PDB file of N, CA and C in Angstrom:
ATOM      1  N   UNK A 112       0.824  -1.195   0.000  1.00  0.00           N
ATOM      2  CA  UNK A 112       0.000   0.000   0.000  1.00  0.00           C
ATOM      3  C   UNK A 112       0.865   1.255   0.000  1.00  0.00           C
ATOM      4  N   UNK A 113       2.173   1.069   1.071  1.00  0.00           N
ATOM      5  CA  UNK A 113       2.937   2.476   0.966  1.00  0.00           C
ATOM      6  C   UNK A 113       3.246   2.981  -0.674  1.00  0.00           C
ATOM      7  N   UNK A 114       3.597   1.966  -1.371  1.00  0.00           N
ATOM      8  CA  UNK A 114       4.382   2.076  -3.080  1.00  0.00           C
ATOM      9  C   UNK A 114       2.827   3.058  -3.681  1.00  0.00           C
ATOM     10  N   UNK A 115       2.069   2.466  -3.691  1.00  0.00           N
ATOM     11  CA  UNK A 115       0.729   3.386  -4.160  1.00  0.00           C
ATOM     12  C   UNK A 115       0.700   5.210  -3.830  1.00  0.00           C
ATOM     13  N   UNK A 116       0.840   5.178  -2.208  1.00  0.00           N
ATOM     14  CA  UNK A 116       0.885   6.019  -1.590  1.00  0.00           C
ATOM     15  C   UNK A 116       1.757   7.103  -2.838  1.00  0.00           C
ATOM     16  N   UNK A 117       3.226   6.488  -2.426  1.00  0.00           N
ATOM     17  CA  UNK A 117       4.429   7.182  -2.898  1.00  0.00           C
ATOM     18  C   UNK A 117       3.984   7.267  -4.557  1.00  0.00           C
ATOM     19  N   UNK A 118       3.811   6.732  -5.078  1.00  0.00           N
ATOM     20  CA  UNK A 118       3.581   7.033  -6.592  1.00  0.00           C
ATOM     21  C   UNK A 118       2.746   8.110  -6.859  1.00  0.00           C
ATOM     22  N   UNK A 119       1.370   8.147  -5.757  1.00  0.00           N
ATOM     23  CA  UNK A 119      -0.050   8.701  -5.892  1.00  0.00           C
ATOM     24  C   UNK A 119       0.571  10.283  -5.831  1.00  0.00           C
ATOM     25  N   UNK A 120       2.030  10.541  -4.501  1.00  0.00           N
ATOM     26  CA  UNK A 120       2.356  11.716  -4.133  1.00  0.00           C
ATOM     27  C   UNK A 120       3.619  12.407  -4.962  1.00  0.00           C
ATOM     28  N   UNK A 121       3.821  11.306  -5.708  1.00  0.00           N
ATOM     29  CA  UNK A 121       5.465  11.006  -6.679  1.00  0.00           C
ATOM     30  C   UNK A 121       4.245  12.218  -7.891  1.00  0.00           C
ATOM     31  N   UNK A 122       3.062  12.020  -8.342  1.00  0.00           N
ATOM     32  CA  UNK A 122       2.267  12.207  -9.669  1.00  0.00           C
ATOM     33  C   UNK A 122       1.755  13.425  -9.255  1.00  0.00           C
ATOM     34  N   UNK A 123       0.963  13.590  -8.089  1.00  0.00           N
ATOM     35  CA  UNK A 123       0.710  15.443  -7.783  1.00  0.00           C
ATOM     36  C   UNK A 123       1.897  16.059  -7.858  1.00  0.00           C
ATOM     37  N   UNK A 124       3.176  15.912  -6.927  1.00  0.00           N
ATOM     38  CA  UNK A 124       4.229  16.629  -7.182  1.00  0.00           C
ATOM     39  C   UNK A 124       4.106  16.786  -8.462  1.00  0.00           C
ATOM     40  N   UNK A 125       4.421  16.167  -9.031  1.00  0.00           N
ATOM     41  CA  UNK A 125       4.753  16.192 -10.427  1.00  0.00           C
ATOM     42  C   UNK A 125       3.805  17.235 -11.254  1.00  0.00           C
ATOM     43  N   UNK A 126       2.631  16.946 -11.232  1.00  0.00           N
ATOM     44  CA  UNK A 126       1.456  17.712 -12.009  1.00  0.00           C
ATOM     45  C   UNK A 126       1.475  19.075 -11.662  1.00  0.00           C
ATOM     46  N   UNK A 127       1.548  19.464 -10.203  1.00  0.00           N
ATOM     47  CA  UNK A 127       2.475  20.746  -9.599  1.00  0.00           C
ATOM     48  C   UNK A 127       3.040  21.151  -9.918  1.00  0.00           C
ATOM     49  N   UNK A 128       4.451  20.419 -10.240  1.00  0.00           N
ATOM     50  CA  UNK A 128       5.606  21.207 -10.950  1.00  0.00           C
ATOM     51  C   UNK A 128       5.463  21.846 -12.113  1.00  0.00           C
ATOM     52  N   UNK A 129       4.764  21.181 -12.837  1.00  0.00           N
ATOM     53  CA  UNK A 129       4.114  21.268 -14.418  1.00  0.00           C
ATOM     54  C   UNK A 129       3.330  22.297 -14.201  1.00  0.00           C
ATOM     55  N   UNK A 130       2.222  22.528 -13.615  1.00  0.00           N
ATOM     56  CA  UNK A 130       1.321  23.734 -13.488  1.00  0.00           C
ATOM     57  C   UNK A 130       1.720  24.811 -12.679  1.00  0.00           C
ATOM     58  N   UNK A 131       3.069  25.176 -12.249  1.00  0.00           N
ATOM     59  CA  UNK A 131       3.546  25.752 -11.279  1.00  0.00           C
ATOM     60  C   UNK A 131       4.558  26.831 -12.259  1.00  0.00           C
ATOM     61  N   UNK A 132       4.973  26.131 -13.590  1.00  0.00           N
ATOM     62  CA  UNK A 132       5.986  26.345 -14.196  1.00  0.00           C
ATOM     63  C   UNK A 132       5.194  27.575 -15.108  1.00  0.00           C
ATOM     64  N   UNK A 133       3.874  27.314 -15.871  1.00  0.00           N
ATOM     65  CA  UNK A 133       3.302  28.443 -16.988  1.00  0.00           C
ATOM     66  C   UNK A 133       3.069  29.285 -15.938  1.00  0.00           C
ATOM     67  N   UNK A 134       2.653  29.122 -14.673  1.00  0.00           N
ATOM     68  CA  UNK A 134       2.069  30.283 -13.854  1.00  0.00           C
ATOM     69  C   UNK A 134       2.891  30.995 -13.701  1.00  0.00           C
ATOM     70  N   UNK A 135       4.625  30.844 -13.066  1.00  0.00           N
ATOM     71  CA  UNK A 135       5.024  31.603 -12.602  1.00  0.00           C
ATOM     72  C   UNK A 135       5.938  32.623 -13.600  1.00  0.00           C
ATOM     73  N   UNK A 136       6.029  31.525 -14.562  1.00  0.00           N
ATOM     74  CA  UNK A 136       7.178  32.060 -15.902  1.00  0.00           C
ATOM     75  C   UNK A 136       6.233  32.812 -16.654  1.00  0.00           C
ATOM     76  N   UNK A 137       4.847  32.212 -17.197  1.00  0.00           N
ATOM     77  CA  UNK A 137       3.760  33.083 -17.897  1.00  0.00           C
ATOM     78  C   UNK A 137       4.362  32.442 -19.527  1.00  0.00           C
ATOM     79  N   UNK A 138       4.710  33.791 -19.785  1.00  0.00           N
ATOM     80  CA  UNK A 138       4.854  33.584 -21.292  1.00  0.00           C
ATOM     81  C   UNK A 138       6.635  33.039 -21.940  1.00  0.00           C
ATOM     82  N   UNK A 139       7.494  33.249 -20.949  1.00  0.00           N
ATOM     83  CA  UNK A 139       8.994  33.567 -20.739  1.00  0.00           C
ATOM     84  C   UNK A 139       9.036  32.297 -21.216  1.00  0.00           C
ATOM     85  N   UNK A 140      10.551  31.446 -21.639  1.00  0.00           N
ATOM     86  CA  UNK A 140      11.097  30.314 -21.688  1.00  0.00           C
ATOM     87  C   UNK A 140      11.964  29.890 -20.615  1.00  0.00           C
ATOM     88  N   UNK A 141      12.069  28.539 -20.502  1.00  0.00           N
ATOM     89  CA  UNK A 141      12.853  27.997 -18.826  1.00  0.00           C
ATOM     90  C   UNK A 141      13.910  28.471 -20.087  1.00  0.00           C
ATOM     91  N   UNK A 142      15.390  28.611 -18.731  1.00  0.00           N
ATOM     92  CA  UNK A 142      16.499  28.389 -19.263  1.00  0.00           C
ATOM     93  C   UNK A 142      16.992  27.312 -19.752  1.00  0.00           C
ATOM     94  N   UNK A 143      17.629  26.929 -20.594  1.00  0.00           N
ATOM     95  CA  UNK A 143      17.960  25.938 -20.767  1.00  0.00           C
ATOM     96  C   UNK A 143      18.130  24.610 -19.873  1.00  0.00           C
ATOM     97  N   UNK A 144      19.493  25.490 -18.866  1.00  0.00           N
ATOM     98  CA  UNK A 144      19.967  24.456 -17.674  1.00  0.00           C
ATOM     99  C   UNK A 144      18.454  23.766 -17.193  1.00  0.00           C
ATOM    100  N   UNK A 145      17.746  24.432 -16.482  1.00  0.00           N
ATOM    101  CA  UNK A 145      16.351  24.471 -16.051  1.00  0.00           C
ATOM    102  C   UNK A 145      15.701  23.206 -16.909  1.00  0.00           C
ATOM    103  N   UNK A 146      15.305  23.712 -18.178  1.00  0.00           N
ATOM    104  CA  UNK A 146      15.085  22.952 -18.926  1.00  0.00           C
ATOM    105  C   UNK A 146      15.244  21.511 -19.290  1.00  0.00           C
ATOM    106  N   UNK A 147      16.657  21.076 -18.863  1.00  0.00           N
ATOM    107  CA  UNK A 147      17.015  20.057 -19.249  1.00  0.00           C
ATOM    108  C   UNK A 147      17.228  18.856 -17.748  1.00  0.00           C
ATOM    109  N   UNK A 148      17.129  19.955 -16.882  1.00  0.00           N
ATOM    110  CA  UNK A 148      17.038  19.141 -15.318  1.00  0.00           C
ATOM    111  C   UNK A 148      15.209  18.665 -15.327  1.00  0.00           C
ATOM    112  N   UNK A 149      14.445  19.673 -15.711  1.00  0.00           N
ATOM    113  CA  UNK A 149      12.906  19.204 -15.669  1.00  0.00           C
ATOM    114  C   UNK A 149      12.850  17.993 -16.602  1.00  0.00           C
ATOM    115  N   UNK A 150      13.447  17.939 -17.387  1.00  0.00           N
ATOM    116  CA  UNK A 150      12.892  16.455 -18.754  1.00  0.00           C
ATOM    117  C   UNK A 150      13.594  15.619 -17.967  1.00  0.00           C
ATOM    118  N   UNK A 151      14.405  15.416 -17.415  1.00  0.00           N
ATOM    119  CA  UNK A 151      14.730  14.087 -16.572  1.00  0.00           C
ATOM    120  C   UNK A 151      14.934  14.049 -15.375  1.00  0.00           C
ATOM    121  N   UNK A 152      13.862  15.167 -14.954  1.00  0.00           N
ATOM    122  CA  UNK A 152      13.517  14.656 -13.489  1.00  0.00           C
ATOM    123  C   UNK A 152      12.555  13.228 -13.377  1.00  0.00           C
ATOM    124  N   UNK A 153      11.212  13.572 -13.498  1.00  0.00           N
ATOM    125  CA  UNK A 153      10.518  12.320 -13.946  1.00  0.00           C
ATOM    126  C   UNK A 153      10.788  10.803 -13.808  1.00  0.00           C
ATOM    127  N   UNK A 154      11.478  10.976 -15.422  1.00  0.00           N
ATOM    128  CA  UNK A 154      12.149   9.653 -15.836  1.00  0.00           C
ATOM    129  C   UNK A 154      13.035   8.930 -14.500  1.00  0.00           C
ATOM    130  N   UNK A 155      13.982   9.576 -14.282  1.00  0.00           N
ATOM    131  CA  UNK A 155      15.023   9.641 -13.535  1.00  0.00           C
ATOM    132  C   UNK A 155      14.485   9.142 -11.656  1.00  0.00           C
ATOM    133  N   UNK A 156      12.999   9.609 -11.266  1.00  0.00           N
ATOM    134  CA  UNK A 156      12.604   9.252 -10.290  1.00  0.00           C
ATOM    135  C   UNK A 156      12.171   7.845 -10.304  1.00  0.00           C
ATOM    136  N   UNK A 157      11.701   7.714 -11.459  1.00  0.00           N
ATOM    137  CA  UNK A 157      10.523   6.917 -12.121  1.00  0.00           C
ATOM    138  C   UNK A 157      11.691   4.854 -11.930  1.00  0.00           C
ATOM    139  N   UNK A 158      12.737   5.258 -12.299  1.00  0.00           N
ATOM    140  CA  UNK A 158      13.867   4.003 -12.656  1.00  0.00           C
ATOM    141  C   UNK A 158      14.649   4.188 -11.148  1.00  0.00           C
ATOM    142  N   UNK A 159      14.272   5.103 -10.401  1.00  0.00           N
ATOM    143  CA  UNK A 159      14.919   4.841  -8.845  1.00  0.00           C
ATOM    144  C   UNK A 159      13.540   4.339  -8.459  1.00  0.00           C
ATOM    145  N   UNK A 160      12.517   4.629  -8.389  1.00  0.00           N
ATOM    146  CA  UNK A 160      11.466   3.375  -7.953  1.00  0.00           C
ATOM    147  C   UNK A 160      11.373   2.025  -8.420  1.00  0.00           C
ATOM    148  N   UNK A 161      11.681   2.046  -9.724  1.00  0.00           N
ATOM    149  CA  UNK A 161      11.320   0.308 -10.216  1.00  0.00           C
ATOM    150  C   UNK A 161      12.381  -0.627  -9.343  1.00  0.00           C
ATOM    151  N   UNK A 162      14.200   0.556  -9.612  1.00  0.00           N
ATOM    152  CA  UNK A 162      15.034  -0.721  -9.042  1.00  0.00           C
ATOM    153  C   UNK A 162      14.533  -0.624  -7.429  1.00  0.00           C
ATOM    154  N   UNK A 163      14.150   0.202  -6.734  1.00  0.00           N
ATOM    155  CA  UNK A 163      14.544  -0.200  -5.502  1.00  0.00           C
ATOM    156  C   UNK A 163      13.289  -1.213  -5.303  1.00  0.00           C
ATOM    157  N   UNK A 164      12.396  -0.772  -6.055  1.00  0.00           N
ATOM    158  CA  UNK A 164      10.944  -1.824  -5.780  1.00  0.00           C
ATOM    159  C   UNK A 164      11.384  -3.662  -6.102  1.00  0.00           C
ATOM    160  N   UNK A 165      12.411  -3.418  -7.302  1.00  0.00           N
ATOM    161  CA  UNK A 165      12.451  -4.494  -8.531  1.00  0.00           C
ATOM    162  C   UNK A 165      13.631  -5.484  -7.175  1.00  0.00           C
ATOM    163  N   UNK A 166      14.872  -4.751  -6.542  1.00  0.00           N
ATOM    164  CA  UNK A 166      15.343  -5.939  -5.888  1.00  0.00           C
ATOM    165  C   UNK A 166      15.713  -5.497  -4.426  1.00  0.00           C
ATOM    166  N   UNK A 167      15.003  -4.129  -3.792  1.00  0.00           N
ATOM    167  CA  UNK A 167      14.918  -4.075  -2.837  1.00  0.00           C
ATOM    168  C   UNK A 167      14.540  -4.633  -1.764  1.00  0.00           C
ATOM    169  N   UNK A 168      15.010  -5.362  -0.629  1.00  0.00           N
ATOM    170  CA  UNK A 168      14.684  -5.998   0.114  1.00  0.00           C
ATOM    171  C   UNK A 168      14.682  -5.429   1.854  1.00  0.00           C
ATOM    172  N   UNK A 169      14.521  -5.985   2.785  1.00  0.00           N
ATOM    173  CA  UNK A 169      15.040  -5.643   4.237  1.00  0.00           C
ATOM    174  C   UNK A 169      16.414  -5.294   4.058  1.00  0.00           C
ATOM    175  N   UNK A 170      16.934  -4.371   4.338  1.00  0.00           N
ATOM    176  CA  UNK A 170      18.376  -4.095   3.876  1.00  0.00           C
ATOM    177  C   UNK A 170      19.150  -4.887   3.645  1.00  0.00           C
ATOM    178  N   UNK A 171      18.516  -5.505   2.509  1.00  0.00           N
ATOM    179  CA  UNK A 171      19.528  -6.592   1.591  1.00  0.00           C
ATOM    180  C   UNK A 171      18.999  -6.448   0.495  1.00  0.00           C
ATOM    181  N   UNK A 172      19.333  -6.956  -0.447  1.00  0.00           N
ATOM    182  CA  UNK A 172      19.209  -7.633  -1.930  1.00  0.00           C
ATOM    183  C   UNK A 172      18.708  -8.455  -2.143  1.00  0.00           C
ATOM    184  N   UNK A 173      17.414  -8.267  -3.108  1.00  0.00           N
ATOM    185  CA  UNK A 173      17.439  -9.894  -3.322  1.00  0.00           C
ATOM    186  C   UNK A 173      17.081  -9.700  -4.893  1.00  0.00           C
ATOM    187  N   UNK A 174      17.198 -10.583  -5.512  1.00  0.00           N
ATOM    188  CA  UNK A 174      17.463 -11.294  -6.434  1.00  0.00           C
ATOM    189  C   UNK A 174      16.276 -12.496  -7.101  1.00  0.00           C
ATOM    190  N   UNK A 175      15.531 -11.891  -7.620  1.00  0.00           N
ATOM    191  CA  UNK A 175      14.357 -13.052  -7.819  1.00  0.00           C
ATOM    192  C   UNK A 175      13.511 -13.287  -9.019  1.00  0.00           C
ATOM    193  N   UNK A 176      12.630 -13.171  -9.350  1.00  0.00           N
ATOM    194  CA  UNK A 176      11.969 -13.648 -10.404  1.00  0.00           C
ATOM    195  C   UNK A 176      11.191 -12.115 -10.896  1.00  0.00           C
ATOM    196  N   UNK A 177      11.204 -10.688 -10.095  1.00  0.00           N
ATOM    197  CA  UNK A 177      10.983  -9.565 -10.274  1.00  0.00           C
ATOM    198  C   UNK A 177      11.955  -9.220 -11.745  1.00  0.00           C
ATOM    199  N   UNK A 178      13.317  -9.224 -10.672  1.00  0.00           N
ATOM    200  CA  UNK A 178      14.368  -9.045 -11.525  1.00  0.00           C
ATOM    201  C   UNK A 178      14.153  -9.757 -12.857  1.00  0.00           C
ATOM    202  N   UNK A 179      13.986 -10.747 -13.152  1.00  0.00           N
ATOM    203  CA  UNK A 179      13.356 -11.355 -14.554  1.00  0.00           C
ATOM    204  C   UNK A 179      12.873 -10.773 -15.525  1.00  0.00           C
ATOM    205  N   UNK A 180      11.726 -10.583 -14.407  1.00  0.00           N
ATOM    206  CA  UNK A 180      10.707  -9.764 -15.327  1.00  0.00           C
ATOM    207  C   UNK A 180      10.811  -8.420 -16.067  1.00  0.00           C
ATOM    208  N   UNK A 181      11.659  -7.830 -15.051  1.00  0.00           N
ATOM    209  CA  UNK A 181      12.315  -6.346 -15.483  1.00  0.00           C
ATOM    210  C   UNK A 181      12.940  -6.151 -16.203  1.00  0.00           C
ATOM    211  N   UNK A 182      14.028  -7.487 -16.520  1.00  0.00           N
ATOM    212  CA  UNK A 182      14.678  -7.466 -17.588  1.00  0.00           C
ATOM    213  C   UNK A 182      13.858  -8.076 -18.782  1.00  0.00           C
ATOM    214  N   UNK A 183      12.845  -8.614 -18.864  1.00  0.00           N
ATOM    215  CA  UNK A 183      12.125  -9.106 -19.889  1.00  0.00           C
ATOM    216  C   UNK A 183      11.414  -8.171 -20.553  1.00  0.00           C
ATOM    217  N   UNK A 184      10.942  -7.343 -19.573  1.00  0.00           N
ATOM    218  CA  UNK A 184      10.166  -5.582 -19.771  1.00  0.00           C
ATOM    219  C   UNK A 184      11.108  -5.130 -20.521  1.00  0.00           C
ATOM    220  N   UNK A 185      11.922  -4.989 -20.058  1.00  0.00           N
ATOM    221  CA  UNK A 185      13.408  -4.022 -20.668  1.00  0.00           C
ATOM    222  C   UNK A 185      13.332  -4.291 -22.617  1.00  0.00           C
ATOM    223  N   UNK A 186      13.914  -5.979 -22.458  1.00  0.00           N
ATOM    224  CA  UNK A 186      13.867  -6.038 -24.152  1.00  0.00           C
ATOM    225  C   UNK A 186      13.142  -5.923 -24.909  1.00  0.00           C
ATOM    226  N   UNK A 187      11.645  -5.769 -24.280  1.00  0.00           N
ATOM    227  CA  UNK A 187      10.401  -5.872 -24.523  1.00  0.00           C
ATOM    228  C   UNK A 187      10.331  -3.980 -25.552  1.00  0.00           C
ATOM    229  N   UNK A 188      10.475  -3.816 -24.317  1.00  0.00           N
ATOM    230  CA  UNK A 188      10.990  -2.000 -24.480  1.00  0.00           C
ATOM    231  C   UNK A 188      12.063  -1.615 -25.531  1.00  0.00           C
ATOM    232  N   UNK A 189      13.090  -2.286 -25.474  1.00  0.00           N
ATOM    233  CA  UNK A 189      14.457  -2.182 -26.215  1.00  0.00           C
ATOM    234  C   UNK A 189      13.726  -2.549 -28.217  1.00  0.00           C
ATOM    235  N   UNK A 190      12.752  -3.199 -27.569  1.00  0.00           N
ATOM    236  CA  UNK A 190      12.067  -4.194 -29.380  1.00  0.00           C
ATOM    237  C   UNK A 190      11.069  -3.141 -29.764  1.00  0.00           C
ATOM    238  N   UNK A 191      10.809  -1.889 -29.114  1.00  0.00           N
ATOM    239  CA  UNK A 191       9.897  -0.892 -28.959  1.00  0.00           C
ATOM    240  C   UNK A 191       8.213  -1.382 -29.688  1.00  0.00           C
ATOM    241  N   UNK A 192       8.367  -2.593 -28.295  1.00  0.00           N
ATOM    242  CA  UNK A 192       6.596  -3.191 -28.269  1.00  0.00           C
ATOM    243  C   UNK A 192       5.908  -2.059 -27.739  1.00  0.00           C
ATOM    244  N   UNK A 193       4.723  -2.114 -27.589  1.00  0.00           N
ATOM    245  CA  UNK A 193       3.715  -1.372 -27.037  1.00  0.00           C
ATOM    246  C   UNK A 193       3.750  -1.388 -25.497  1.00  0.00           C
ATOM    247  N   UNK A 194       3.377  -0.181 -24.803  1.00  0.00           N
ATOM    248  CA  UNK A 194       3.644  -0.046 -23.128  1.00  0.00           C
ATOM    249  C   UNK A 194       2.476  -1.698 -22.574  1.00  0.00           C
ATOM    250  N   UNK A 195       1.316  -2.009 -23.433  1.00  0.00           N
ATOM    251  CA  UNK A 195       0.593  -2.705 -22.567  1.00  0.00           C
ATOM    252  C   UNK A 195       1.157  -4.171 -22.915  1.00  0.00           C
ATOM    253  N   UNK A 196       2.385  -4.400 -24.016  1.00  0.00           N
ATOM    254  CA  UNK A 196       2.504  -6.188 -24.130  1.00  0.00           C
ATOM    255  C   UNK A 196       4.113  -5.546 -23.253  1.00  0.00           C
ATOM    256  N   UNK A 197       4.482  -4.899 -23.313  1.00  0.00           N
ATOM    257  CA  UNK A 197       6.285  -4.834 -22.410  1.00  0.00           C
ATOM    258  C   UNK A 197       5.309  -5.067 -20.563  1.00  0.00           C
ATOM    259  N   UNK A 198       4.180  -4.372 -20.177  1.00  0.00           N
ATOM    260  CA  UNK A 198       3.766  -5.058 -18.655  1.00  0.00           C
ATOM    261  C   UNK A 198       3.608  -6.386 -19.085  1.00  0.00           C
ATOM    262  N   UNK A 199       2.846  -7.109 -20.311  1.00  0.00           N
ATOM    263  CA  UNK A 199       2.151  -8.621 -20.038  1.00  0.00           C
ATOM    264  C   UNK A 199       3.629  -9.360 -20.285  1.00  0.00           C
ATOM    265  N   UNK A 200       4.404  -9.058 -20.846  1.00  0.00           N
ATOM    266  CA  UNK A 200       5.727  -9.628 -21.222  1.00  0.00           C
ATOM    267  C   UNK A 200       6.614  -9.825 -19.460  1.00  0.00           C
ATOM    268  N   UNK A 201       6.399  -8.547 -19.194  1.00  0.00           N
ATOM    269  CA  UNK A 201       7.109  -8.626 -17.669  1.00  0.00           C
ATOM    270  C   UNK A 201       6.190  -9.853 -16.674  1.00  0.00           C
ATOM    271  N   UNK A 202       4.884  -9.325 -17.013  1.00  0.00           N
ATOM    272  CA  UNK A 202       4.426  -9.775 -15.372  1.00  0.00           C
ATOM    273  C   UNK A 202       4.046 -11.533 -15.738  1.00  0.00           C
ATOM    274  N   UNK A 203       4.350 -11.860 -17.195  1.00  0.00           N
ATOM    275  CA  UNK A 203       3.632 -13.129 -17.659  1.00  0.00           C
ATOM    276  C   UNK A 203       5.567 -13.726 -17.254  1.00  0.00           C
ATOM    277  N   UNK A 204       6.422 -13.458 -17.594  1.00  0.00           N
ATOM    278  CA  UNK A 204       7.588 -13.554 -17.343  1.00  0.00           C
ATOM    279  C   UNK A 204       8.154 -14.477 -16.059  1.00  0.00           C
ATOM    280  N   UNK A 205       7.878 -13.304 -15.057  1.00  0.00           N
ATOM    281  CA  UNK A 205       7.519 -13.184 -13.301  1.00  0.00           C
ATOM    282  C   UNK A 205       7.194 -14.041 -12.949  1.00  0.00           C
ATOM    283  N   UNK A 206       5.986 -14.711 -13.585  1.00  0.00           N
ATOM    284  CA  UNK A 206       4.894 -15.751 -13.386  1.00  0.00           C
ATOM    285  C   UNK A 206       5.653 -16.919 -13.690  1.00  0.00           C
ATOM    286  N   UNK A 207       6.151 -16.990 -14.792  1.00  0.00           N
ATOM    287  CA  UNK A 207       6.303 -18.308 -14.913  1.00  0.00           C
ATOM    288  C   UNK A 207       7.526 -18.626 -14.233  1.00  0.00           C
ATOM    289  N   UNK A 208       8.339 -17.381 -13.927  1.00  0.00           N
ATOM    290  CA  UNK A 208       9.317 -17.949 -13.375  1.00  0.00           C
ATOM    291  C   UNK A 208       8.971 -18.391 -12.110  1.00  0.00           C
ATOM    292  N   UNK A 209       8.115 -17.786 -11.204  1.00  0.00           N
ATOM    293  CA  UNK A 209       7.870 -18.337  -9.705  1.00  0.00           C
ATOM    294  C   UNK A 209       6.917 -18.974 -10.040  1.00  0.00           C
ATOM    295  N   UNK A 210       6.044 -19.873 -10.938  1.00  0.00           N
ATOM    296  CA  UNK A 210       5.756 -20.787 -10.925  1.00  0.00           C
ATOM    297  C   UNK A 210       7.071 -22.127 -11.183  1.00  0.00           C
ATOM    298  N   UNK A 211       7.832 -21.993 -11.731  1.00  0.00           N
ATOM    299  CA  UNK A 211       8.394 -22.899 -11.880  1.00  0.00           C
ATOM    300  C   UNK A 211       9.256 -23.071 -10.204  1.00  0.00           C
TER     301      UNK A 211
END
């Protein structure tokens, strides 16, 4: 339930930042620097949640059939499938591996 939480508060921030930015600038352009820190903020939060979700453990590591899947997502992604077969690719992945 916390991961929901954090995503739910990860996406207002976010929508904030975005609606925070025409208000205060108006018509002006970000600076560049500016500019180029906002396009990969996001992203950049977005791949520190998957790994710590993907093999984060009790302060350890682990190593499991997540990890699989993530990398199955990945080539899935890398083959530039569609966002909804790179999840069924991951989570069908996942599956079979902890079924086996």
């Amino acid at each position: 339930m916390t991961t929901w939480i954090v995503i739910a508060v990860l996406g207002a921030v976010t929508m904030m930042f975005k609606a925070a930015g025409p208000v205060v600038l108006g018509r002006r352009e970000l600076p560049a620097r500016v500019a180029s820190v906002v396009d990969v903020l996001a992203p950049a939060m977005l791949a520190a949640l998957v790994v710590t979700q993907t093999v984060g453990g009790d302060r350890e590591l682990v190593f499991d059939e997540r990890l699989a899947g993530v990398a199955a997502g990945a080539v899935a992604v890398w083959l530039r499938a569609p966002l909804i077969v790179v999840m069924v690719v991951a989570a069908a992945t996942a599956a079979l591996i902890r079924l086996l």
